[in-house]
Amino acid sequence: MRLAWLKLLLCCCLLGAVLAGAGELPEGKEQAGDILLVGVERKGHTGADARGLVWEVLRLVFEPAGFQVHTSTVPYTRAVGLVARGDADAWVGAYPEETTGALFPQWHYAAEVIGALGLASSPIPRLEDLGNFRLAWIRGYAFDKYLPQLHRYQEIQRYNGALAMLRVGHADYLIAARAELESVLAWAETPDAYRITDLTLLPLYPGFADTPRGRELAALYDRRMAELVRSGELRPIFARWQQPYPFD
């Protein structure tokens, strides 16, 4: 009788250990489930076809830990909202601590050139004197947190009409990642009438929901990024996409 009770007690202990570990994210190759990453479509970075540098890096982060990575490209403010509502696990392309109520890891996954698009006839802007000009950027990017002494700026909903805004003098420069500015400039009938000036380099992070799952995903992300940088596995990915390696 005592042996039967001991067996029952042992089974209960084992079951409790299994249940206690069920909510933890695995470090091995066990199937952990799906993860949805969202972000603005950028050719060569976050493609709508799930190809690009960023998607490839993040698949290497999460898939060896047992996750199936799914991606979706949406406007930036919608990406942030999807994570805030719990409809996505993380958005990409975030600058450090740009949004309250979200969780940002310690490791960035890339860095991007921030530039200014203006008329070719305008003065060449410098980072230190941007505050002297009227600026515009996409709503949600919050460049006033990262670029010095910005006083006159407006947030716009989309890039449609951005070139006309510059042309008629409603703003002096459009601020964005160089890749986005090049896409805007591609719409111009006379591209030579405009100029892109590189200003600075900003690290890029995923933004996770500040929830138990989000905290576990962020911790896993930091652990895996440290491993990948240490092993050098990320370097050939950046070389293949012809992007500068941001961890030297």
XYZ file of N, CA and C in Angstrom:
744
model
N 0.833 -1.205 0.000
C 0.000 0.000 0.000
C 0.866 1.253 0.000
N 1.907 1.221 0.879
C 2.797 2.380 0.930
C 3.480 2.583 -0.419
N 3.864 1.492 -1.101
C 4.515 1.598 -2.407
C 3.594 2.254 -3.424
N 2.314 1.906 -3.373
C 1.349 2.506 -4.302
C 1.238 4.006 -4.076
N 1.210 4.412 -2.785
C 1.136 5.847 -2.483
C 2.388 6.582 -2.951
N 3.548 5.935 -2.794
C 4.788 6.565 -3.248
C 4.790 6.748 -4.757
N 4.278 5.745 -5.487
C 4.202 5.858 -6.947
C 3.270 6.997 -7.346
N 2.126 7.093 -6.635
C 1.170 8.160 -6.943
C 1.780 9.531 -6.673
N 2.508 9.650 -5.545
C 3.144 10.920 -5.203
C 4.196 11.305 -6.239
N 4.971 10.316 -6.707
C 5.991 10.575 -7.714
C 5.362 11.053 -9.015
N 4.257 10.438 -9.420
C 3.567 10.843 -10.648
C 3.069 12.279 -10.538
N 2.528 12.625 -9.354
C 2.026 13.989 -9.159
C 3.158 15.004 -9.256
N 4.317 14.667 -8.682
C 5.458 15.579 -8.736
C 5.933 15.782 -10.170
N 5.995 14.674 -10.918
C 6.422 14.774 -12.313
C 5.444 15.592 -13.133
N 4.138 15.384 -12.903
C 3.130 16.149 -13.626
C 3.237 17.626 -13.298
N 3.473 17.947 -12.021
C 3.614 19.344 -11.625
C 4.802 19.999 -12.291
N 5.907 19.260 -12.420
C 7.097 19.818 -13.071
C 6.838 20.101 -14.533
N 6.106 19.196 -15.201
C 5.783 19.400 -16.612
C 4.916 20.627 -16.796
N 3.880 20.755 -15.940
C 2.981 21.900 -16.062
C 3.695 23.200 -15.744
N 4.600 23.173 -14.772
C 5.320 24.393 -14.409
C 6.192 24.872 -15.540
N 6.724 23.938 -16.316
C 7.603 24.329 -17.417
C 6.883 24.585 -18.705
N 5.563 24.381 -18.730
C 4.839 24.495 -19.996
C 4.843 25.901 -20.534
N 4.899 26.914 -19.652
C 4.858 28.290 -20.131
C 6.208 28.864 -20.481
N 7.291 28.120 -20.286
C 8.620 28.638 -20.549
C 8.994 28.421 -22.002
N 9.752 29.370 -22.569
C 10.196 29.241 -23.938
C 11.405 28.326 -23.987
N 11.453 27.410 -24.918
C 12.516 26.417 -24.940
C 13.820 26.993 -25.452
N 14.917 26.393 -25.001
C 16.223 26.765 -25.520
C 16.659 25.801 -26.612
N 16.029 24.672 -26.720
C 16.400 23.687 -27.718
C 15.532 23.780 -28.947
N 15.242 22.647 -29.577
C 14.516 22.628 -30.825
C 13.079 22.154 -30.650
N 12.554 22.149 -29.416
C 11.169 21.761 -29.221
C 10.255 22.753 -29.932
N 9.090 22.276 -30.352
C 8.147 23.145 -31.037
C 7.506 24.092 -30.036
N 7.766 25.393 -30.182
C 7.243 26.379 -29.244
C 5.996 27.061 -29.770
N 5.680 26.898 -31.051
C 4.498 27.537 -31.606
C 4.859 28.576 -32.646
N 3.881 29.424 -32.943
C 4.043 30.438 -33.974
C 4.400 31.779 -33.351
N 5.099 32.593 -34.132
C 5.380 33.968 -33.737
C 5.130 34.850 -34.954
N 4.401 35.943 -34.753
C 4.065 36.861 -35.838
C 4.850 38.155 -35.664
N 5.642 38.501 -36.685
C 6.422 39.733 -36.714
C 5.856 40.639 -37.793
N 5.694 41.916 -37.485
C 5.088 42.854 -38.430
C 6.006 44.060 -38.605
N 5.900 44.704 -39.764
C 6.713 45.885 -40.016
C 6.389 46.497 -41.358
N 6.955 47.658 -41.596
C 6.782 48.370 -42.860
C 7.529 47.627 -43.962
N 6.935 47.551 -45.145
C 7.605 46.887 -46.260
C 8.791 47.721 -46.736
N 9.967 47.101 -46.760
C 11.169 47.730 -47.293
C 11.904 46.689 -48.124
N 12.099 46.998 -49.363
C 12.760 46.063 -50.269
C 14.155 45.722 -49.751
N 14.442 44.427 -49.702
C 15.742 43.971 -49.237
C 15.871 43.895 -47.732
N 14.863 44.374 -47.012
C 14.901 44.363 -45.546
C 13.719 43.582 -44.974
N 12.519 44.090 -45.236
C 11.292 43.457 -44.737
C 10.311 43.371 -45.902
N 10.526 42.413 -46.777
C 9.698 42.289 -47.963
C 8.338 41.689 -47.657
N 7.344 42.076 -48.469
C 6.009 41.493 -48.329
C 6.018 40.004 -48.654
N 7.047 39.553 -49.383
C 7.177 38.138 -49.730
C 7.938 37.354 -48.663
N 8.125 37.959 -47.485
C 8.820 37.329 -46.351
C 10.317 37.181 -46.591
N 10.846 37.858 -47.612
C 12.281 37.849 -47.858
C 12.879 39.174 -47.401
N 14.178 39.142 -47.119
C 14.868 40.357 -46.729
C 15.785 40.115 -45.545
N 16.713 41.032 -45.369
C 17.713 40.916 -44.310
C 17.083 40.737 -42.934
N 16.123 41.590 -42.598
C 15.555 41.575 -41.248
C 14.824 40.269 -40.979
N 13.975 39.855 -41.924
C 13.239 38.599 -41.726
C 14.203 37.429 -41.595
N 15.281 37.437 -42.376
C 16.229 36.322 -42.317
C 16.951 36.284 -40.967
N 17.353 37.453 -40.471
C 18.014 37.501 -39.163
C 17.078 36.993 -38.071
N 15.832 37.434 -38.091
C 14.910 37.071 -37.015
C 14.458 35.615 -37.115
N 14.418 35.071 -38.315
C 14.164 33.625 -38.411
C 15.306 32.844 -37.771
N 16.536 33.315 -37.984
C 17.685 32.637 -37.382
C 17.673 32.777 -35.861
N 17.073 33.844 -35.366
C 16.944 34.025 -33.920
C 15.933 33.043 -33.334
N 14.746 32.968 -33.937
C 13.636 32.278 -33.286
C 13.420 30.831 -33.735
N 13.695 30.506 -34.984
C 13.329 29.169 -35.456
C 14.137 28.050 -34.807
N 15.443 28.237 -34.520
C 16.143 27.166 -33.798
C 15.588 26.916 -32.397
N 14.845 27.880 -31.849
C 14.222 27.704 -30.536
C 12.844 27.074 -30.644
N 12.455 26.651 -31.851
C 11.204 25.928 -32.007
C 10.037 26.736 -32.510
N 10.243 28.004 -32.873
C 9.149 28.838 -33.358
C 9.043 28.780 -34.875
N 7.821 28.857 -35.359
C 7.568 29.071 -36.780
C 7.310 30.561 -36.965
N 8.202 31.247 -37.681
C 8.110 32.697 -37.828
C 7.202 33.049 -38.997
N 6.207 33.895 -38.732
C 5.325 34.442 -39.761
C 5.549 35.950 -39.814
N 5.433 36.528 -41.004
C 5.682 37.959 -41.166
C 4.517 38.615 -41.895
N 4.349 39.901 -41.641
C 3.323 40.683 -42.329
C 3.816 42.115 -42.448
N 3.577 42.745 -43.601
C 3.984 44.133 -43.801
C 2.751 45.029 -43.765
N 2.807 46.033 -42.898
C 1.700 46.964 -42.678
C 2.298 48.343 -42.402
N 1.504 49.418 -42.476
C 2.019 50.737 -42.086
C 2.531 50.731 -40.649
N 3.437 51.655 -40.359
C 4.157 51.600 -39.088
C 3.233 51.716 -37.880
N 2.349 52.701 -37.874
C 1.489 52.874 -36.702
C 0.572 51.670 -36.508
N 0.170 51.045 -37.611
C -0.659 49.846 -37.477
C 0.150 48.696 -36.885
N 1.421 48.590 -37.278
C 2.278 47.538 -36.720
C 2.385 47.679 -35.208
N 2.604 48.907 -34.740
C 2.696 49.150 -33.300
C 1.374 48.799 -32.621
N 0.264 49.175 -33.257
C -1.045 48.884 -32.688
C -1.349 47.399 -32.618
N -0.921 46.641 -33.625
C -1.149 45.194 -33.613
C -0.458 44.544 -32.421
N 0.755 44.999 -32.117
C 1.477 44.450 -30.965
C 0.801 44.879 -29.666
N 0.388 46.143 -29.593
C -0.253 46.642 -28.374
C -1.546 45.883 -28.072
N -2.278 45.468 -29.125
C -3.539 44.742 -28.933
C -3.335 43.246 -28.760
N -2.109 42.780 -28.917
C -1.852 41.356 -28.782
C -2.112 40.563 -30.043
N -2.298 41.249 -31.186
C -2.543 40.554 -32.450
C -1.247 40.199 -33.176
N -0.116 40.696 -32.697
C 1.203 40.336 -33.224
C 2.162 40.293 -32.042
N 3.262 39.572 -32.219
C 4.208 39.407 -31.112
C 5.235 40.529 -31.038
N 5.642 41.061 -32.192
C 6.638 42.136 -32.187
C 6.560 42.880 -33.506
N 6.907 44.161 -33.457
C 7.086 44.891 -34.711
C 8.566 45.193 -34.870
N 8.992 45.379 -36.106
C 10.400 45.627 -36.389
C 10.571 47.048 -36.907
N 11.818 47.520 -36.867
C 12.104 48.875 -37.320
C 11.941 49.910 -36.234
N 11.934 49.483 -34.973
C 11.761 50.420 -33.864
C 13.107 51.024 -33.486
N 13.069 52.296 -33.129
C 14.241 52.948 -32.564
C 14.213 52.766 -31.047
N 15.341 52.932 -30.371
C 15.403 52.569 -28.945
C 14.395 53.333 -28.093
N 13.603 52.561 -27.350
C 12.663 53.116 -26.369
C 11.750 54.174 -26.976
N 11.324 53.981 -28.230
C 10.561 55.040 -28.893
C 9.105 55.088 -28.455
N 8.579 53.995 -27.906
C 7.162 53.917 -27.580
C 6.988 53.478 -26.135
N 6.181 54.196 -25.387
C 5.885 53.776 -24.023
C 4.916 52.600 -24.051
N 5.003 51.756 -23.039
C 4.108 50.614 -22.957
C 4.561 49.420 -23.762
N 5.738 49.507 -24.392
C 6.298 48.383 -25.140
C 7.610 47.965 -24.484
N 8.097 46.816 -24.895
C 9.315 46.257 -24.305
C 10.380 46.143 -25.391
N 11.546 46.738 -25.131
C 12.633 46.713 -26.103
C 13.809 45.927 -25.528
N 14.373 45.016 -26.318
C 15.494 44.205 -25.828
C 16.789 45.006 -25.794
N 17.850 44.377 -25.311
C 19.147 45.041 -25.229
C 19.861 45.065 -26.580
N 19.686 44.015 -27.375
C 20.409 43.888 -28.640
C 19.607 44.482 -29.792
N 20.264 45.280 -30.620
C 19.667 45.678 -31.893
C 19.964 44.583 -32.913
N 19.204 44.553 -34.000
C 19.443 43.537 -35.027
C 20.080 44.134 -36.278
N 20.052 45.445 -36.412
C 20.640 46.122 -37.569
C 20.740 47.598 -37.224
N 21.291 48.369 -38.145
C 21.321 49.824 -38.009
C 21.028 50.408 -39.379
N 20.363 51.555 -39.401
C 20.019 52.139 -40.690
C 20.420 53.606 -40.754
N 20.714 54.031 -41.964
C 21.078 55.421 -42.212
C 19.812 56.264 -42.232
N 19.802 57.324 -41.435
C 18.709 58.287 -41.436
C 19.140 59.472 -42.297
N 18.265 59.882 -43.193
C 18.623 60.949 -44.115
C 17.549 62.010 -44.215
N 17.860 63.053 -44.980
C 16.936 64.160 -45.236
C 16.762 64.300 -46.738
N 15.521 64.290 -47.185
C 15.196 64.503 -48.594
C 14.674 65.924 -48.753
N 15.308 66.683 -49.620
C 14.873 68.053 -49.869
C 15.128 68.437 -51.311
N 14.805 69.662 -51.646
C 15.083 70.160 -52.984
C 16.589 70.280 -53.187
N 17.032 70.005 -54.398
C 18.462 70.107 -54.696
C 18.966 71.533 -54.526
N 18.064 72.500 -54.643
C 18.446 73.908 -54.502
C 18.532 74.353 -53.044
N 18.090 73.508 -52.114
C 18.123 73.860 -50.691
C 19.530 73.675 -50.134
N 19.847 74.323 -49.013
C 21.160 74.102 -48.378
C 21.329 72.635 -47.990
N 22.559 72.159 -48.011
C 22.824 70.788 -47.569
C 22.694 70.749 -46.049
N 21.749 69.973 -45.522
C 21.535 69.982 -44.069
C 22.620 69.207 -43.338
N 22.893 69.637 -42.126
C 23.794 68.918 -41.234
C 23.020 68.549 -39.977
N 23.445 67.477 -39.331
C 22.731 66.997 -38.156
C 22.614 68.086 -37.096
N 23.686 68.841 -36.906
C 23.705 69.823 -35.827
C 22.852 71.053 -36.106
N 22.454 71.298 -37.365
C 21.633 72.483 -37.628
C 20.244 72.142 -38.169
N 19.804 70.901 -37.982
C 18.465 70.517 -38.444
C 17.372 71.350 -37.788
N 17.625 71.789 -36.561
C 16.622 72.563 -35.842
C 16.280 73.885 -36.499
N 17.075 74.310 -37.464
C 16.802 75.568 -38.162
C 15.795 75.406 -39.296
N 15.393 74.162 -39.585
C 14.551 73.906 -40.749
C 13.195 73.338 -40.336
N 12.250 73.420 -41.275
C 10.928 72.819 -41.091
C 10.992 71.386 -41.619
N 10.687 70.441 -40.747
C 10.872 69.028 -41.061
C 9.531 68.298 -41.078
N 9.534 67.150 -41.722
C 8.354 66.284 -41.725
C 8.821 64.836 -41.685
N 8.041 64.004 -41.027
C 8.292 62.565 -41.043
C 6.991 61.824 -40.788
N 7.030 60.529 -41.037
C 5.841 59.696 -40.884
C 5.455 59.614 -39.406
N 4.171 59.735 -39.161
C 3.654 59.672 -37.794
C 4.084 58.375 -37.104
N 4.616 58.519 -35.896
C 5.043 57.371 -35.116
C 6.545 57.190 -35.056
N 7.295 57.858 -35.951
C 8.739 57.646 -35.973
C 9.481 58.404 -34.871
N 8.939 59.500 -34.383
C 9.472 60.205 -33.203
C 10.955 60.553 -33.330
N 11.341 61.107 -34.470
C 12.746 61.478 -34.651
C 13.181 62.584 -33.697
N 12.232 63.311 -33.128
C 12.602 64.363 -32.180
C 13.275 63.793 -30.931
N 13.143 62.485 -30.683
C 13.810 61.861 -29.540
C 15.272 61.533 -29.827
N 15.639 61.435 -31.108
C 16.961 60.910 -31.463
C 17.837 61.909 -32.207
N 17.230 62.920 -32.799
C 17.990 63.931 -33.525
C 17.979 65.214 -32.702
N 19.074 65.961 -32.681
C 19.217 67.047 -31.707
C 18.419 68.302 -32.048
N 17.810 68.885 -31.025
C 17.254 70.238 -31.050
C 16.306 70.481 -32.224
N 15.343 69.593 -32.378
C 14.338 69.785 -33.423
C 13.171 70.579 -32.840
N 12.800 71.653 -33.509
C 11.769 72.547 -32.986
C 10.542 72.620 -33.887
N 10.755 72.595 -35.193
C 9.645 72.768 -36.132
C 9.511 71.512 -36.991
N 8.495 70.741 -36.693
C 8.290 69.521 -37.471
C 6.809 69.171 -37.477
N 6.428 68.392 -38.460
C 5.062 67.887 -38.564
C 5.109 66.408 -38.895
N 4.113 65.685 -38.418
C 3.997 64.262 -38.714
C 2.954 64.071 -39.805
N 3.288 63.262 -40.789
C 2.377 63.001 -41.900
C 1.942 61.541 -41.855
N 0.796 61.263 -42.452
C 0.227 59.920 -42.389
C 0.864 58.965 -43.390
N 1.244 59.484 -44.555
C 1.793 58.627 -45.617
C 2.697 59.466 -46.507
N 3.441 58.782 -47.362
C 4.400 59.478 -48.220
C 3.757 60.071 -49.470
N 2.521 59.701 -49.770
C 1.840 60.310 -50.909
C 1.781 61.823 -50.708
N 2.235 62.558 -51.668
C 2.213 64.006 -51.558
C 3.426 64.609 -50.884
N 4.379 63.772 -50.433
C 5.552 64.306 -49.737
C 6.404 65.167 -50.665
N 6.569 64.728 -51.908
C 7.375 65.515 -52.845
C 6.709 66.854 -53.145
N 5.389 66.843 -53.290
C 4.670 68.102 -53.528
C 4.808 69.030 -52.327
N 4.793 68.477 -51.126
C 4.950 69.266 -49.911
C 6.296 69.995 -49.911
N 7.340 69.304 -50.363
C 8.653 69.940 -50.465
C 8.671 70.982 -51.583
N 8.026 70.632 -52.674
C 8.072 71.495 -53.858
C 7.385 72.836 -53.615
N 6.270 72.835 -52.875
C 5.532 74.083 -52.645
C 5.989 74.789 -51.370
N 6.960 74.213 -50.660
C 7.535 74.898 -49.515
C 6.818 74.708 -48.203
N 5.998 73.651 -48.066
C 5.345 73.381 -46.785
C 6.299 72.746 -45.776
N 7.402 72.216 -46.256
C 8.455 71.676 -45.396
C 9.770 71.789 -46.153
N 10.864 71.871 -45.396
C 12.179 71.960 -46.033
C 12.766 70.581 -46.327
N 12.541 69.628 -45.391
C 13.126 68.300 -45.560
C 12.179 67.234 -45.026
N 12.200 66.109 -45.697
C 11.513 64.908 -45.228
C 12.566 64.014 -44.583
N 12.330 63.599 -43.339
C 13.286 62.780 -42.590
C 12.790 61.337 -42.566
N 13.677 60.410 -42.900
C 13.323 58.985 -42.889
C 14.591 58.171 -43.085
N 14.438 56.865 -43.009
C 15.544 55.986 -43.381
C 15.857 56.191 -44.856
N 17.134 56.092 -45.200
C 17.529 56.321 -46.595
C 16.759 55.413 -47.550
N 16.536 54.155 -47.160
C 15.819 53.229 -48.037
C 14.414 53.742 -48.347
N 13.749 54.341 -47.365
C 12.415 54.882 -47.592
C 12.476 56.139 -48.454
N 13.470 56.982 -48.218
C 13.603 58.198 -49.018
C 13.872 57.869 -50.481
N 14.646 56.837 -50.718
C 14.905 56.431 -52.103
C 13.624 55.952 -52.779
N 12.756 55.278 -52.013
C 11.474 54.848 -52.572
C 10.593 56.046 -52.904
N 10.594 57.059 -52.037
C 9.824 58.277 -52.306
C 10.376 58.984 -53.536
N 11.690 59.083 -53.621
C 12.317 59.779 -54.742
C 12.034 59.081 -56.070
N 11.806 57.772 -56.025
C 11.513 57.029 -57.252
C 10.203 57.479 -57.896
N 9.328 58.142 -57.130
C 8.066 58.635 -57.685
C 8.237 59.952 -58.444
N 9.374 60.613 -58.279
C 9.548 61.956 -58.840
C 9.672 61.904 -60.360
N 9.011 62.839 -61.027
C 9.154 62.952 -62.478
C 10.522 63.509 -62.840
N 11.074 64.347 -61.964
C 12.409 64.922 -62.177
C 13.249 64.678 -60.927
N 13.815 63.476 -60.786
C 14.578 63.147 -59.568
C 15.738 64.101 -59.307
N 16.305 64.674 -60.367
C 17.445 65.572 -60.181
C 17.066 66.854 -59.446
N 15.770 67.101 -59.304
C 15.331 68.300 -58.592
C 15.413 68.121 -57.076
N 15.740 66.908 -56.626
C 15.774 66.610 -55.195
C 17.140 66.036 -54.814
N 17.403 66.017 -53.514
C 18.675 65.479 -53.027
C 18.442 64.801 -51.676
N 19.092 63.656 -51.483
C 19.081 62.964 -50.192
C 20.431 63.179 -49.523
N 20.401 63.610 -48.272
C 21.619 63.820 -47.493
C 21.604 62.885 -46.287
N 22.650 62.082 -46.123
C 22.755 61.201 -44.958
C 23.068 62.025 -43.715
N 22.384 61.692 -42.602
C 22.534 62.457 -41.369
C 23.211 61.676 -40.252
N 22.725 60.470 -39.989
C 23.245 59.700 -38.861
C 22.842 58.244 -39.020
N 23.305 57.419 -38.100
C 23.003 55.990 -38.094
C 22.275 55.670 -36.794
N 21.129 55.003 -36.896
C 20.363 54.628 -35.710
C 20.196 53.110 -35.651
N 20.385 52.509 -34.464
C 20.157 51.065 -34.326
C 18.668 50.747 -34.386
N 18.355 49.555 -34.855
C 16.970 49.105 -34.998
C 16.698 47.933 -34.062
N 15.516 47.946 -33.465
C 15.125 46.931 -32.492
C 13.751 46.368 -32.842
N 13.458 45.162 -32.385
C 12.065 44.723 -32.362
C 11.387 45.276 -31.115
N 10.119 45.621 -31.238
C 9.348 46.060 -30.084
C 8.358 44.977 -29.689
N 8.461 44.479 -28.469
C 7.592 43.412 -27.979
C 6.504 43.991 -27.075
N 5.408 43.266 -26.965
C 4.372 43.642 -26.006
C 4.909 43.449 -24.593
N 4.565 44.360 -23.700
C 5.015 44.260 -22.308
C 4.068 43.333 -21.547
N 4.168 42.055 -21.873
C 3.349 40.994 -21.285
C 4.281 39.855 -20.889
N 3.797 38.878 -20.130
C 4.677 37.742 -19.811
C 5.252 37.076 -21.053
N 4.428 36.853 -22.076
C 4.951 36.250 -23.310
C 5.960 37.180 -23.980
N 5.650 38.478 -24.018
C 6.571 39.425 -24.626
C 7.907 39.460 -23.912
N 7.881 39.403 -22.587
C 9.131 39.412 -21.827
C 9.939 38.144 -22.087
N 9.263 37.016 -22.208
C 9.972 35.768 -22.502
C 10.575 35.801 -23.906
N 9.813 36.343 -24.867
C 10.334 36.440 -26.231
C 11.527 37.392 -26.297
N 11.446 38.515 -25.582
C 12.552 39.475 -25.581
C 13.801 38.859 -24.955
N 13.621 38.093 -23.878
C 14.763 37.438 -23.238
C 15.384 36.399 -24.172
N 14.531 35.642 -24.861
C 15.032 34.669 -25.836
C 15.775 35.381 -26.960
N 15.209 36.472 -27.450
C 15.843 37.247 -28.520
C 17.239 37.710 -28.094
N 17.355 38.288 -26.894
C 18.662 38.768 -26.433
C 19.660 37.620 -26.302
N 19.189 36.495 -25.783
C 20.085 35.349 -25.620
C 20.584 34.845 -26.973
N 19.664 34.731 -27.930
C 20.040 34.220 -29.248
C 20.921 35.219 -30.007
N 20.622 36.518 -29.910
C 21.445 37.506 -30.604
C 22.873 37.476 -30.076
N 23.033 37.353 -28.771
C 24.377 37.271 -28.200
C 25.122 36.055 -28.751
N 24.420 34.936 -28.868
C 25.038 33.721 -29.403
C 25.428 33.898 -30.866
N 24.538 34.512 -31.654
C 24.777 34.649 -33.091
C 25.904 35.633 -33.387
N 25.963 36.717 -32.634
C 27.055 37.676 -32.831
C 28.382 37.038 -32.434
N 28.369 36.306 -31.327
C 29.598 35.658 -30.859
C 30.094 34.605 -31.854
N 29.167 33.880 -32.467
C 29.552 32.809 -33.396
C 29.888 33.320 -34.793
N 29.482 34.557 -35.113
C 29.727 35.097 -36.447
C 28.721 34.650 -37.489
N 27.634 33.992 -37.074
C 26.660 33.466 -38.038
C 25.899 34.555 -38.787
N 25.831 35.754 -38.215
C 25.074 36.822 -38.862
C 25.858 37.502 -39.983
N 27.164 37.450 -39.913
C 27.987 38.204 -40.866
C 27.695 37.840 -42.327
N 27.605 36.548 -42.696
C 27.314 36.237 -44.102
C 25.923 36.677 -44.550
N 24.970 36.786 -43.618
C 23.634 37.263 -43.989
C 23.706 38.728 -44.413
N 24.413 39.539 -43.643
C 24.561 40.951 -44.003
C 25.334 41.094 -45.310
N 26.333 40.249 -45.515
C 27.099 40.304 -46.759
C 26.220 39.938 -47.949
N 25.368 38.926 -47.780
C 24.505 38.486 -48.878
C 23.516 39.574 -49.281
N 23.026 40.344 -48.305
C 22.079 41.419 -48.604
C 22.783 42.754 -48.825
N 24.110 42.718 -48.879
C 24.925 43.902 -49.175
C 24.618 45.057 -48.220
N 24.585 44.719 -46.934
C 24.347 45.713 -45.895
C 25.527 45.730 -44.929
N 25.851 46.899 -44.373
C 26.982 46.966 -43.433
C 26.710 46.136 -42.185
N 27.747 45.480 -41.701
C 27.618 44.646 -40.505
C 27.639 45.544 -39.272
N 26.590 45.522 -38.437
C 26.463 46.524 -37.362
C 27.044 46.109 -36.021
N 27.835 45.026 -35.982
C 28.303 44.526 -34.691
C 29.824 44.523 -34.568
N 30.517 45.223 -35.454
C 31.978 45.313 -35.349
C 32.373 46.318 -34.270
